[in-house]
Short mmCIF file of N, CA and C in Angstrom, two decimals:
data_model
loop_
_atom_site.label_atom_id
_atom_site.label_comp_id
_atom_site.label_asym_id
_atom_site.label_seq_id
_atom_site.Cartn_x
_atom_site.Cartn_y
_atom_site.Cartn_z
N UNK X 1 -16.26 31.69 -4.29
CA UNK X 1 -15.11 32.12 -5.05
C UNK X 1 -14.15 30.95 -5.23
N UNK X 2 -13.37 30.58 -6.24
CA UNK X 2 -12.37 29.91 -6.82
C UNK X 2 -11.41 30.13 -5.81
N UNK X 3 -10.96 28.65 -5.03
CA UNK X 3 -9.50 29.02 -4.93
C UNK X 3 -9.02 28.00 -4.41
N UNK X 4 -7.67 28.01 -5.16
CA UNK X 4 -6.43 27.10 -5.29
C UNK X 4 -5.42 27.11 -4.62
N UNK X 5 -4.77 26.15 -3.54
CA UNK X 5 -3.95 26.39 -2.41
C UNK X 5 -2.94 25.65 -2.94
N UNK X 6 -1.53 26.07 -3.81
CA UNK X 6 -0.33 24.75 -3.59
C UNK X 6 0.41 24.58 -2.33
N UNK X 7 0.86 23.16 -2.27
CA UNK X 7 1.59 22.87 -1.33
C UNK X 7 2.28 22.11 -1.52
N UNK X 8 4.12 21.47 -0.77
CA UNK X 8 4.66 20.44 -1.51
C UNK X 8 5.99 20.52 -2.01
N UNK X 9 6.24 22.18 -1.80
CA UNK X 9 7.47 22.62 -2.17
C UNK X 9 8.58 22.94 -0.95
N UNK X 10 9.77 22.67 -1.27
CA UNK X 10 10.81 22.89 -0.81
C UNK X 10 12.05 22.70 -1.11
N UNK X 11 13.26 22.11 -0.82
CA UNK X 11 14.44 22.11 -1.23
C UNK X 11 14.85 21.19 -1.18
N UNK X 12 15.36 20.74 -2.41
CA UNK X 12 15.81 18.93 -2.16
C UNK X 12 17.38 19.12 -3.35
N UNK X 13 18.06 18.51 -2.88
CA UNK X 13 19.73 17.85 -4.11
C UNK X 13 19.19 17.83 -5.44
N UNK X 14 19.79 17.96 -6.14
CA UNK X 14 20.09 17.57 -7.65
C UNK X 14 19.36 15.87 -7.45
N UNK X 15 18.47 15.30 -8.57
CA UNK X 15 18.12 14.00 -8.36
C UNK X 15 17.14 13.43 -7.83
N UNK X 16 16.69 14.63 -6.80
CA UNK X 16 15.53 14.16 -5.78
C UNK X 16 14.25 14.13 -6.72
N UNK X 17 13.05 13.93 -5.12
CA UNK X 17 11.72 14.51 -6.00
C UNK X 17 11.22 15.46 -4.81
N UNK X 18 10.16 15.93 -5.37
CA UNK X 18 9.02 16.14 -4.25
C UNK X 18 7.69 15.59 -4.90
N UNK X 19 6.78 16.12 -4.34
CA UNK X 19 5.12 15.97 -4.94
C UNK X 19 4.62 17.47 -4.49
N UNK X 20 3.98 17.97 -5.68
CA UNK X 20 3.36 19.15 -5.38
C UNK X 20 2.13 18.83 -4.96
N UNK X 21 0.77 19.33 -4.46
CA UNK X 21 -0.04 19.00 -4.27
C UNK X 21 -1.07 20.07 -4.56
N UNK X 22 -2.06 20.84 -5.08
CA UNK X 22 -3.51 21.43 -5.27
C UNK X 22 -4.68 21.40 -4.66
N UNK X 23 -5.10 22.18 -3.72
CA UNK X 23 -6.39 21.81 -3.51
C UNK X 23 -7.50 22.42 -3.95
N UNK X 24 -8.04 22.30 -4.60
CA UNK X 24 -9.67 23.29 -5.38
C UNK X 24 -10.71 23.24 -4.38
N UNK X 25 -11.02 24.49 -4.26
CA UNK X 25 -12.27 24.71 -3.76
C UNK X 25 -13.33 25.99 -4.76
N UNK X 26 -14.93 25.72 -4.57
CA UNK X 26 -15.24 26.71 -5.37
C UNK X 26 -15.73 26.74 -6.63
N UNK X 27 -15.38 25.40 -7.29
CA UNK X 27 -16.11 25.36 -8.68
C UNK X 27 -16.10 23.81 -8.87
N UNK X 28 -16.51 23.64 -9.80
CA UNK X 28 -17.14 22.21 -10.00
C UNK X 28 -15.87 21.16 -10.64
N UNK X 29 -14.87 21.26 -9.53
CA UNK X 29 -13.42 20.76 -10.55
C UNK X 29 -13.78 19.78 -10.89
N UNK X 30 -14.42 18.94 -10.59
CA UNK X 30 -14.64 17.56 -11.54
C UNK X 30 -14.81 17.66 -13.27
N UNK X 31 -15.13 18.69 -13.36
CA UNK X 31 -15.41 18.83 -14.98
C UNK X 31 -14.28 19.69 -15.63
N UNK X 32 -13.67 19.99 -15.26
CA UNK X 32 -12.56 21.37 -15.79
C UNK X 32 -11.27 20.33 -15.95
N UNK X 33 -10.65 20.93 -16.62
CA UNK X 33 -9.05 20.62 -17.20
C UNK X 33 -8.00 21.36 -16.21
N UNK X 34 -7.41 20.96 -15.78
CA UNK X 34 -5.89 21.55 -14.53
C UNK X 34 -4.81 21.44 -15.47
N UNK X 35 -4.02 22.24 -14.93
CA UNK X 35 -2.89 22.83 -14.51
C UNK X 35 -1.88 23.06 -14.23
N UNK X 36 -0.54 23.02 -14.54
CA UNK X 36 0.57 23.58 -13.29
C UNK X 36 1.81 24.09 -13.83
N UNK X 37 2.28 24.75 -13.78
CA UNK X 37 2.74 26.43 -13.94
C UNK X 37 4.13 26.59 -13.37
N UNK X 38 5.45 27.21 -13.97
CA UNK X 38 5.97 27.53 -13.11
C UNK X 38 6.77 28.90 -13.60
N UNK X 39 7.57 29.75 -12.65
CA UNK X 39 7.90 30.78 -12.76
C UNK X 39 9.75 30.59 -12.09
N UNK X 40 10.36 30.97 -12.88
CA UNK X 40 11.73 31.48 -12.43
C UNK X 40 11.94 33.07 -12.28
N UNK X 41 12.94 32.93 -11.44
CA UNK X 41 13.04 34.27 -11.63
C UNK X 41 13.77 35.09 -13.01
N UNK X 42 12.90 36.03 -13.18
CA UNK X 42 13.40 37.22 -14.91
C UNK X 42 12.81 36.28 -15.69
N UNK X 43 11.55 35.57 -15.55
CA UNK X 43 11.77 34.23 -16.45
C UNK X 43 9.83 34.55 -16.67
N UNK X 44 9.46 34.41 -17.94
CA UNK X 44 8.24 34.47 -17.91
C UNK X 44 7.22 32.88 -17.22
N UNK X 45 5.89 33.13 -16.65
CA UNK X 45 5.58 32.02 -16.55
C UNK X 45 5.58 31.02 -17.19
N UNK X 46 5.23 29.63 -16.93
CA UNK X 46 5.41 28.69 -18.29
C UNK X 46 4.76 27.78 -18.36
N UNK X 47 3.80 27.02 -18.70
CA UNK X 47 3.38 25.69 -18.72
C UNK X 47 4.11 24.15 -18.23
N UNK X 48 3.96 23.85 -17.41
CA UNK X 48 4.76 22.40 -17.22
C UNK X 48 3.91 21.20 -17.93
N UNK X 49 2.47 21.17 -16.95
CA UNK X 49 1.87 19.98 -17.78
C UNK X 49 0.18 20.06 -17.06
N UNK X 50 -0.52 19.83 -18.10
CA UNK X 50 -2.05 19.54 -17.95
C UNK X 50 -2.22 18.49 -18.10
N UNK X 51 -4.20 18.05 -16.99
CA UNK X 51 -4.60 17.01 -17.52
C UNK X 51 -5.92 17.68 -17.30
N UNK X 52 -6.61 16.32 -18.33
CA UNK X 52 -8.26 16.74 -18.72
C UNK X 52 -8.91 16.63 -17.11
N UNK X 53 -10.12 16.54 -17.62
CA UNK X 53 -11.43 16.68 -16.01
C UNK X 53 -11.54 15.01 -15.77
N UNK X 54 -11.18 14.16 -16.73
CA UNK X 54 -11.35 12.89 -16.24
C UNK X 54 -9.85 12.23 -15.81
N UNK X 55 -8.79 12.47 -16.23
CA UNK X 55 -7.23 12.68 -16.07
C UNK X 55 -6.86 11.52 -17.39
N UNK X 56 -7.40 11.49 -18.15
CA UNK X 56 -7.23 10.66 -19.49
C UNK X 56 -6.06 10.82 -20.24
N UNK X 57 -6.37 12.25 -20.62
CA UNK X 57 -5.48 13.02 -21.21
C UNK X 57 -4.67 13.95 -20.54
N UNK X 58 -2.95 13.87 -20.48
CA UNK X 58 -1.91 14.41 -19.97
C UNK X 58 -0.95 15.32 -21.28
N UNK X 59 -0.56 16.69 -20.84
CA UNK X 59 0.37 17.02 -21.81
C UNK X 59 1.29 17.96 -20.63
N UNK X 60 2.82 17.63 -21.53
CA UNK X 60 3.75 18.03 -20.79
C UNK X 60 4.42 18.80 -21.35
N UNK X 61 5.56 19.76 -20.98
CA UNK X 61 6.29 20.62 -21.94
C UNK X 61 7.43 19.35 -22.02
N UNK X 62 8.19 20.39 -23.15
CA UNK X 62 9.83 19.43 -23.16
C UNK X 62 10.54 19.17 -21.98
N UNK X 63 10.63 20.04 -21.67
CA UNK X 63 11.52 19.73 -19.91
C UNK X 63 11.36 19.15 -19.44
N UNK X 64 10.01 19.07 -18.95
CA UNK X 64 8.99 18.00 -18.17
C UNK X 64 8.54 16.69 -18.09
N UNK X 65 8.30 16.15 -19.76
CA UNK X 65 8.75 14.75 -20.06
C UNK X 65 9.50 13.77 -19.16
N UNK X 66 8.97 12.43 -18.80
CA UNK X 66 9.80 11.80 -18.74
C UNK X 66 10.27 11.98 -17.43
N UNK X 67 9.89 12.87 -16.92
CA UNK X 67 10.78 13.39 -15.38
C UNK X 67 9.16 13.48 -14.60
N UNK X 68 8.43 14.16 -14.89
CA UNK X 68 7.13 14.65 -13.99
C UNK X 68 5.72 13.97 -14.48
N UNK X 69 5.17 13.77 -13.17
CA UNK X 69 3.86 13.05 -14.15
C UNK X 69 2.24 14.37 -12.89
N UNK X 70 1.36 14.29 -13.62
CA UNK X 70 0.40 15.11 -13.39
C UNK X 70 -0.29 14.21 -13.33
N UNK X 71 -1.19 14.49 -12.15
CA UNK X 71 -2.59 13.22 -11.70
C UNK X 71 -3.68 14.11 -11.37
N UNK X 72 -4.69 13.38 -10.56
CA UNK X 72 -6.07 14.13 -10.00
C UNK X 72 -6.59 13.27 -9.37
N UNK X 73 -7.55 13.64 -7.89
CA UNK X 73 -8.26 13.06 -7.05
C UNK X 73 -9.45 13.99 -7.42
N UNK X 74 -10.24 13.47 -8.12
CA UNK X 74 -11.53 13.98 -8.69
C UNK X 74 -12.35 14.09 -7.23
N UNK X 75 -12.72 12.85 -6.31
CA UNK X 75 -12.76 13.03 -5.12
C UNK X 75 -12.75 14.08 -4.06
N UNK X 76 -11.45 14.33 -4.39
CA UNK X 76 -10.86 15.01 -3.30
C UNK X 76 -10.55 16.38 -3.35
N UNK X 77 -10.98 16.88 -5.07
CA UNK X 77 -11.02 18.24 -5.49
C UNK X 77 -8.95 18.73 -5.31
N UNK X 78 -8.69 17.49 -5.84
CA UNK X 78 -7.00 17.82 -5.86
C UNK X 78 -6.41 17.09 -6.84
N UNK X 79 -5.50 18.00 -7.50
CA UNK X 79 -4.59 17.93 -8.67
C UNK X 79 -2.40 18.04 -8.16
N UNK X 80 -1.90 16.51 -8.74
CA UNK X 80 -0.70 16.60 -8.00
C UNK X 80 0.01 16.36 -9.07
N UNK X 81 1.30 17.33 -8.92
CA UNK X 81 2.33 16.94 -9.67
C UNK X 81 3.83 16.26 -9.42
N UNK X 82 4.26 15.25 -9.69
CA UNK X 82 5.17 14.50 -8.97
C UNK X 82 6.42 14.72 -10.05
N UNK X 83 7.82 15.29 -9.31
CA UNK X 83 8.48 15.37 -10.00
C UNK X 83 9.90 14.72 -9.52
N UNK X 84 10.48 14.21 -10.34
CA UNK X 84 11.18 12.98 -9.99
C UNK X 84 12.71 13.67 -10.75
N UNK X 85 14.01 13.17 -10.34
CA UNK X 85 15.01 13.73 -11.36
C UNK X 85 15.26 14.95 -11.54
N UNK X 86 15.33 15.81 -10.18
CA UNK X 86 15.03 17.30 -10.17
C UNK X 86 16.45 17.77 -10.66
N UNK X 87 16.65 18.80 -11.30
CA UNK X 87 17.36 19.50 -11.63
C UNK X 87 17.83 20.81 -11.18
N UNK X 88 18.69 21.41 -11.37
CA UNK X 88 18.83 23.33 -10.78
C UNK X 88 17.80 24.20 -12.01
N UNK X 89 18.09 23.71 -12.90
CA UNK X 89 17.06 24.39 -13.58
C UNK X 89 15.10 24.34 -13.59
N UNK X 90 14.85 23.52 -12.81
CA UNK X 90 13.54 23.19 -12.28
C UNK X 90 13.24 24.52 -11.05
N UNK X 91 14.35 24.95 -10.55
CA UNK X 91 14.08 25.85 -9.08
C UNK X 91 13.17 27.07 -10.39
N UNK X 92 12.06 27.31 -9.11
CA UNK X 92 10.75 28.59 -9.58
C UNK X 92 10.02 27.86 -8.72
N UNK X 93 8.84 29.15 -8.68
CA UNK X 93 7.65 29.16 -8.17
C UNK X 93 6.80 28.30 -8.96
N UNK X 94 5.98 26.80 -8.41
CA UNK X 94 4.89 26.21 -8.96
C UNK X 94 3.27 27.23 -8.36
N UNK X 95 3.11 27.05 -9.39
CA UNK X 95 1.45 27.42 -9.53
C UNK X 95 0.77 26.36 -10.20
N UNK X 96 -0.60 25.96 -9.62
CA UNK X 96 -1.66 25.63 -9.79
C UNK X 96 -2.51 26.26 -10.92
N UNK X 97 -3.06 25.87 -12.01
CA UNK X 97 -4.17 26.91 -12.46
C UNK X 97 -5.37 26.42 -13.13
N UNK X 98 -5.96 26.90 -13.31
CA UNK X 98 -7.80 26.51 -13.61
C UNK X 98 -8.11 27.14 -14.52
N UNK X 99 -7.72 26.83 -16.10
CA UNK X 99 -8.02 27.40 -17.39
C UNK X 99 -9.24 28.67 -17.36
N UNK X 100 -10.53 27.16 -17.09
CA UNK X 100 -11.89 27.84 -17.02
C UNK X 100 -12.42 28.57 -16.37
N UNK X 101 -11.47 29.06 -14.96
CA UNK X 101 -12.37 29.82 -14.49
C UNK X 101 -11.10 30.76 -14.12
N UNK X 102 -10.30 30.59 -15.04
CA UNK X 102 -9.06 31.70 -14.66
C UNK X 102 -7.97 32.21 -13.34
N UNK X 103 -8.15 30.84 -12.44
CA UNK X 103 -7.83 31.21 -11.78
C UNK X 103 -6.42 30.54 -11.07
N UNK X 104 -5.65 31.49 -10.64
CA UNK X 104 -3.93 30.88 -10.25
C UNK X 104 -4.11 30.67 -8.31
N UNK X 105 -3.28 29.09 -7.77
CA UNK X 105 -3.02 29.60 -6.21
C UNK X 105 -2.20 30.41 -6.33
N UNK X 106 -1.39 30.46 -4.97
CA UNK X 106 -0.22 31.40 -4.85
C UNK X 106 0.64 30.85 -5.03
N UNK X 107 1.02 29.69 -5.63
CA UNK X 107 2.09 29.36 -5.32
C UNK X 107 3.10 28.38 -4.39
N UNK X 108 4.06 27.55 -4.78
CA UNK X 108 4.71 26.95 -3.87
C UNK X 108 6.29 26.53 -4.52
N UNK X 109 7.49 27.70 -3.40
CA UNK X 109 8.36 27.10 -4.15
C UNK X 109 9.78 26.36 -4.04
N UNK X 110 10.20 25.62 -5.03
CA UNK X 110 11.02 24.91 -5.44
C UNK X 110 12.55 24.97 -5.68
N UNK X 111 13.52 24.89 -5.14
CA UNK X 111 14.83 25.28 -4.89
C UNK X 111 15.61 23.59 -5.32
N UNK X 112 15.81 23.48 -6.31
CA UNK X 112 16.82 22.41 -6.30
C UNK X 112 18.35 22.84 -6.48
N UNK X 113 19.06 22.84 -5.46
CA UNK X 113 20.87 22.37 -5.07
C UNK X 113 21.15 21.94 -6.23
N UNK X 114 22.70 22.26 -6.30
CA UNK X 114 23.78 20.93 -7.08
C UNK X 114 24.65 20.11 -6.47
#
């Protein structure tokens, strides 16, 4: 069975970073496109930013630009998102997700202060 563990989250000032981190187990992540997701609260989920199965290709939302970058340890069956320049409006739940085989971790989350 598919499954995706985030980790990486916690509470940092206005400015900071963290690094989220992914671990895949369960399917052949080397070939699949990732992920990462986040949720506010009353707030529908949302796309932050993907990359392909080789990490070639990166896409980010507007927010995200410029502030967060998305990687992969093909290796290591792990996908990380580093976010730099945190904001109050960044606080939500990050999720992990796996287009192809549909599948979300639980979660890890994110509280940025002013």
């Amino acid at each position: 069975q598919v499954q995706l563990m985030e980790s990486g989250g916690g509470l940092v000032q206005a400015g900071g970073s963290l690094r989220l981190s992914c671990a895949a187990s369960g399917f052949i992540f080397v070939i699949h496109t990732m992920g990462w997701y986040r949720q506010a609260p009353g707030k529908e989920r949302e796309l932050v930013a993907t990359i392909s199965s080789t990490g070639a290709t990166t896409n980010y939302a507007d927010s995200a630009k410029g502030r967060f970058t998305i990687s992969r340890d093909n290796a290591k069956n792990m996908v990380f998102l580093e976010m730099n320049s945190l904001k109050p409006e960044d606080t939500a739940v990050y999720y992990c997700y796996s287009p192809s085989s549909a599948s979300w971790g639980q979660g890890t989350q994110v509280t940025v202060s002013s």
